[in-house]
mmCIF file of C-alpha atoms in Angstrom:
data_model
loop_
_atom_site.group_PDB
_atom_site.id
_atom_site.type_symbol
_atom_site.label_atom_id
_atom_site.label_comp_id
_atom_site.label_asym_id
_atom_site.label_seq_id
_atom_site.Cartn_x
_atom_site.Cartn_y
_atom_site.Cartn_z
ATOM 1 C CA UNK A 43 0.056 0.043 0.054
ATOM 2 C CA UNK A 44 1.363 3.413 -0.977
ATOM 3 C CA UNK A 45 1.833 6.392 1.347
ATOM 4 C CA UNK A 46 -0.358 9.401 1.253
ATOM 5 C CA UNK A 47 1.222 12.263 -0.671
ATOM 6 C CA UNK A 48 0.856 14.768 2.249
ATOM 7 C CA UNK A 49 2.793 12.566 4.597
ATOM 8 C CA UNK A 50 5.396 11.926 2.075
ATOM 9 C CA UNK A 51 5.752 15.695 1.418
ATOM 10 C CA UNK A 52 6.167 16.474 5.044
ATOM 11 C CA UNK A 53 9.102 14.075 5.452
ATOM 12 C CA UNK A 54 10.987 15.363 2.318
ATOM 13 C CA UNK A 55 14.355 16.615 2.981
ATOM 14 C CA UNK A 56 14.998 20.230 1.913
ATOM 15 C CA UNK A 57 18.492 20.660 0.704
ATOM 16 C CA UNK A 58 18.254 24.426 0.155
ATOM 17 C CA UNK A 59 17.551 25.121 3.845
ATOM 18 C CA UNK A 60 20.283 25.236 6.461
ATOM 19 C CA UNK A 61 18.534 23.801 9.542
ATOM 20 C CA UNK A 62 21.233 25.114 11.953
ATOM 21 C CA UNK A 63 20.834 28.672 10.671
ATOM 22 C CA UNK A 64 17.118 28.359 10.858
ATOM 23 C CA UNK A 65 17.252 27.206 14.445
ATOM 24 C CA UNK A 66 19.543 30.057 15.410
ATOM 25 C CA UNK A 67 17.310 32.559 13.597
ATOM 26 C CA UNK A 68 14.264 31.325 15.521
ATOM 27 C CA UNK A 69 16.096 31.651 18.847
ATOM 28 C CA UNK A 70 17.552 35.073 18.070
ATOM 29 C CA UNK A 71 15.861 37.981 19.939
ATOM 30 C CA UNK A 72 14.354 40.725 17.789
ATOM 31 C CA UNK A 73 16.228 43.963 17.010
ATOM 32 C CA UNK A 74 14.523 46.837 18.977
ATOM 33 C CA UNK A 75 14.500 50.092 17.240
ATOM 34 C CA UNK A 76 12.559 51.977 19.926
ATOM 35 C CA UNK A 77 14.869 53.280 22.680
ATOM 36 C CA UNK A 78 12.081 53.231 25.354
ATOM 37 C CA UNK A 79 11.292 49.483 24.739
ATOM 38 C CA UNK A 80 14.996 48.561 24.335
ATOM 39 C CA UNK A 81 15.865 50.227 27.757
ATOM 40 C CA UNK A 82 13.257 48.296 29.675
ATOM 41 C CA UNK A 83 13.726 44.935 27.727
ATOM 42 C CA UNK A 84 14.759 41.897 29.801
ATOM 43 C CA UNK A 85 16.958 39.440 27.819
ATOM 44 C CA UNK A 86 16.105 36.531 29.984
ATOM 45 C CA UNK A 87 12.362 36.728 29.116
ATOM 46 C CA UNK A 88 10.594 35.926 25.853
ATOM 47 C CA UNK A 89 9.283 38.564 23.577
ATOM 48 C CA UNK A 90 5.766 37.883 24.487
ATOM 49 C CA UNK A 91 6.455 38.209 28.229
ATOM 50 C CA UNK A 92 8.471 41.414 27.889
ATOM 51 C CA UNK A 93 5.846 43.097 25.760
ATOM 52 C CA UNK A 94 3.025 41.909 28.167
ATOM 53 C CA UNK A 95 4.902 43.359 31.172
ATOM 54 C CA UNK A 96 5.195 46.684 29.321
ATOM 55 C CA UNK A 97 1.563 46.823 28.610
ATOM 56 C CA UNK A 98 2.051 46.320 24.868
ATOM 57 C CA UNK A 99 0.393 43.745 22.552
ATOM 58 C CA UNK A 100 2.423 40.901 21.071
ATOM 59 C CA UNK A 101 -0.359 39.956 18.718
ATOM 60 C CA UNK A 102 -2.726 42.764 17.813
ATOM 61 C CA UNK A 103 -5.306 40.263 16.474
ATOM 62 C CA UNK A 104 -5.542 38.773 19.906
ATOM 63 C CA UNK A 105 -6.239 42.135 21.610
ATOM 64 C CA UNK A 106 -8.518 43.807 18.927
ATOM 65 C CA UNK A 107 -10.661 40.856 17.995
ATOM 66 C CA UNK A 108 -13.227 41.155 15.256
ATOM 67 C CA UNK A 109 -16.578 40.995 16.880
ATOM 68 C CA UNK A 110 -18.457 37.739 16.566
ATOM 69 C CA UNK A 111 -22.207 38.285 16.758
ATOM 70 C CA UNK A 112 -22.964 34.647 17.493
ATOM 71 C CA UNK A 113 -20.610 34.576 20.577
ATOM 72 C CA UNK A 114 -21.919 37.891 21.769
ATOM 73 C CA UNK A 115 -25.547 36.731 21.564
ATOM 74 C CA UNK A 116 -24.597 33.541 23.502
ATOM 75 C CA UNK A 117 -22.768 35.524 26.202
ATOM 76 C CA UNK A 118 -25.786 37.941 26.445
ATOM 77 C CA UNK A 119 -28.210 35.043 26.809
ATOM 78 C CA UNK A 120 -26.042 33.422 29.476
ATOM 79 C CA UNK A 121 -25.754 36.645 31.450
ATOM 80 C CA UNK A 122 -29.589 36.926 31.542
ATOM 81 C CA UNK A 123 -29.952 33.402 32.875
ATOM 82 C CA UNK A 124 -27.089 33.501 35.357
ATOM 83 C CA UNK A 125 -25.942 36.643 37.039
ATOM 84 C CA UNK A 126 -22.189 37.128 36.774
ATOM 85 C CA UNK A 127 -20.180 37.017 39.992
ATOM 86 C CA UNK A 128 -18.043 39.924 40.962
ATOM 87 C CA UNK A 129 -14.304 39.762 40.424
ATOM 88 C CA UNK A 130 -12.411 38.762 43.533
ATOM 89 C CA UNK A 131 -9.716 41.006 44.955
ATOM 90 C CA UNK A 132 -6.923 38.519 44.074
ATOM 91 C CA UNK A 133 -7.796 38.686 40.335
ATOM 92 C CA UNK A 134 -7.666 42.572 40.434
ATOM 93 C CA UNK A 135 -4.190 42.358 41.932
ATOM 94 C CA UNK A 136 -3.040 39.877 39.284
ATOM 95 C CA UNK A 137 -4.099 42.242 36.540
ATOM 96 C CA UNK A 138 -2.225 45.175 38.185
ATOM 97 C CA UNK A 139 0.919 42.986 38.606
ATOM 98 C CA UNK A 140 0.955 41.910 35.007
ATOM 99 C CA UNK A 141 1.939 45.346 33.750
ATOM 100 C CA UNK A 142 5.086 45.848 35.880
ATOM 101 C CA UNK A 143 6.722 48.254 33.339
ATOM 102 C CA UNK A 144 3.522 50.065 32.347
ATOM 103 C CA UNK A 145 5.459 53.393 32.183
ATOM 104 C CA UNK A 146 6.739 52.269 28.767
ATOM 105 C CA UNK A 147 3.244 52.137 27.322
ATOM 106 C CA UNK A 148 2.356 55.518 28.827
ATOM 107 C CA UNK A 149 5.554 57.130 27.397
ATOM 108 C CA UNK A 150 4.876 55.719 23.940
ATOM 109 C CA UNK A 151 1.384 56.897 24.071
ATOM 110 C CA UNK A 152 2.526 60.432 25.168
ATOM 111 C CA UNK A 153 5.113 60.414 22.341
ATOM 112 C CA UNK A 154 2.590 59.491 19.777
ATOM 113 C CA UNK A 155 0.202 62.329 20.780
ATOM 114 C CA UNK A 156 2.871 64.993 20.265
ATOM 115 C CA UNK A 157 2.121 66.897 17.045
ATOM 116 C CA UNK A 158 4.421 66.139 14.240
ATOM 117 C CA UNK A 159 6.154 68.777 12.080
ATOM 118 C CA UNK A 160 4.938 68.399 8.439
ATOM 119 C CA UNK A 161 8.010 67.684 6.260
ATOM 120 C CA UNK A 162 6.299 67.483 2.863
ATOM 121 C CA UNK A 163 8.256 68.605 -0.091
ATOM 122 C CA UNK A 164 7.737 68.361 -3.942
ATOM 123 C CA UNK A 165 10.520 66.802 -6.018
ATOM 124 C CA UNK A 166 12.961 69.331 -7.585
ATOM 125 C CA UNK A 167 11.950 68.441 -11.234
ATOM 126 C CA UNK A 168 8.243 69.119 -10.391
ATOM 127 C CA UNK A 169 9.201 72.444 -8.624
ATOM 128 C CA UNK A 170 11.230 73.469 -11.715
ATOM 129 C CA UNK A 171 8.312 72.589 -14.058
ATOM 130 C CA UNK A 172 5.785 74.474 -11.919
ATOM 131 C CA UNK A 173 8.014 77.535 -11.424
ATOM 132 C CA UNK A 174 8.518 77.589 -15.208
ATOM 133 C CA UNK A 175 4.846 77.535 -15.839
ATOM 134 C CA UNK A 176 4.127 80.251 -13.227
ATOM 135 C CA UNK A 177 6.930 82.474 -14.572
ATOM 136 C CA UNK A 178 5.625 82.105 -18.179
ATOM 137 C CA UNK A 179 1.856 82.042 -17.798
ATOM 138 C CA UNK A 180 1.242 83.439 -14.175
ATOM 139 C CA UNK A 181 -2.390 82.376 -13.536
ATOM 140 C CA UNK A 182 -3.532 81.192 -16.971
ATOM 141 C CA UNK A 183 -3.888 77.422 -16.306
ATOM 142 C CA UNK A 184 -5.431 76.548 -19.703
ATOM 143 C CA UNK A 185 -2.312 77.950 -21.418
ATOM 144 C CA UNK A 186 -0.130 75.940 -19.093
ATOM 145 C CA UNK A 187 -1.919 72.792 -20.113
ATOM 146 C CA UNK A 188 -1.173 73.550 -23.767
ATOM 147 C CA UNK A 189 2.566 74.236 -23.154
ATOM 148 C CA UNK A 190 5.113 72.229 -24.980
ATOM 149 C CA UNK A 191 6.904 71.207 -21.755
ATOM 150 C CA UNK A 192 3.725 69.592 -20.335
ATOM 151 C CA UNK A 193 4.973 66.110 -21.295
ATOM 152 C CA UNK A 194 2.657 64.298 -18.866
ATOM 153 C CA UNK A 195 -0.366 66.049 -20.414
ATOM 154 C CA UNK A 196 -1.711 67.331 -17.265
ATOM 155 C CA UNK A 197 -5.125 69.043 -17.479
ATOM 156 C CA UNK A 198 -5.451 72.637 -16.392
ATOM 157 C CA UNK A 199 -7.265 71.464 -13.166
ATOM 158 C CA UNK A 200 -4.359 69.083 -12.395
ATOM 159 C CA UNK A 201 -1.837 71.849 -12.905
ATOM 160 C CA UNK A 202 -3.912 74.264 -10.719
ATOM 161 C CA UNK A 203 -3.998 71.553 -7.947
ATOM 162 C CA UNK A 204 -0.229 71.059 -8.227
ATOM 163 C CA UNK A 205 0.473 74.810 -8.010
ATOM 164 C CA UNK A 206 -1.914 75.078 -5.011
ATOM 165 C CA UNK A 207 0.156 72.261 -3.237
ATOM 166 C CA UNK A 208 3.362 74.047 -4.165
ATOM 167 C CA UNK A 209 2.024 77.323 -2.644
ATOM 168 C CA UNK A 210 1.134 75.421 0.501
ATOM 169 C CA UNK A 211 4.754 74.480 1.146
ATOM 170 C CA UNK A 212 6.288 77.596 2.627
ATOM 171 C CA UNK A 213 9.900 76.413 2.376
ATOM 172 C CA UNK A 214 9.881 75.906 -1.324
ATOM 173 C CA UNK A 215 7.428 78.602 -2.273
ATOM 174 C CA UNK A 216 9.225 81.283 -0.228
ATOM 175 C CA UNK A 217 12.495 80.275 -1.912
ATOM 176 C CA UNK A 218 10.799 80.726 -5.336
ATOM 177 C CA UNK A 219 9.439 84.054 -4.345
ATOM 178 C CA UNK A 220 12.916 85.179 -3.152
ATOM 179 C CA UNK A 221 14.486 84.212 -6.401
ATOM 180 C CA UNK A 222 11.795 85.888 -8.342
ATOM 181 C CA UNK A 223 12.297 89.089 -6.490
ATOM 182 C CA UNK A 224 16.044 89.092 -7.053
ATOM 183 C CA UNK A 225 15.622 88.914 -10.729
#
């Protein structure tokens, strides 16, 4: 009697995979880029335990589950039949002890709430094209659309939108105005 293909496939030796390197890679700890997390990381513990102590999620799918209406309805029905018992004090203490390094999560949250400086800039070739059009045609967008250097065949509305974006970037637009006033 012959073996089943799946069983045979599982036992096949893979010559292109170095098993020693694969084992070392699985044991290797992750490279941590965040200085707050790296500072409070304990090398003796697993990644999951470290993140749990910091109040961070190892698996976001486990924390933010997709709601299951069937399970919710069953839970609601059970709660109507049997009243839930209050949590004991020991369970509350365990929850507080789980997050030993909860300052990390709070600091990361505070860092995320800090407003970021907008660093949006247009590419130099696009700036040159727009300044050329603005110098030559000023506010006549339809003439800009018919210009010979409009290789991308932008419509007048697309050119107007790009110029509006260009004017909204103070660093680049002020530099253009400065060079225009010097000439």
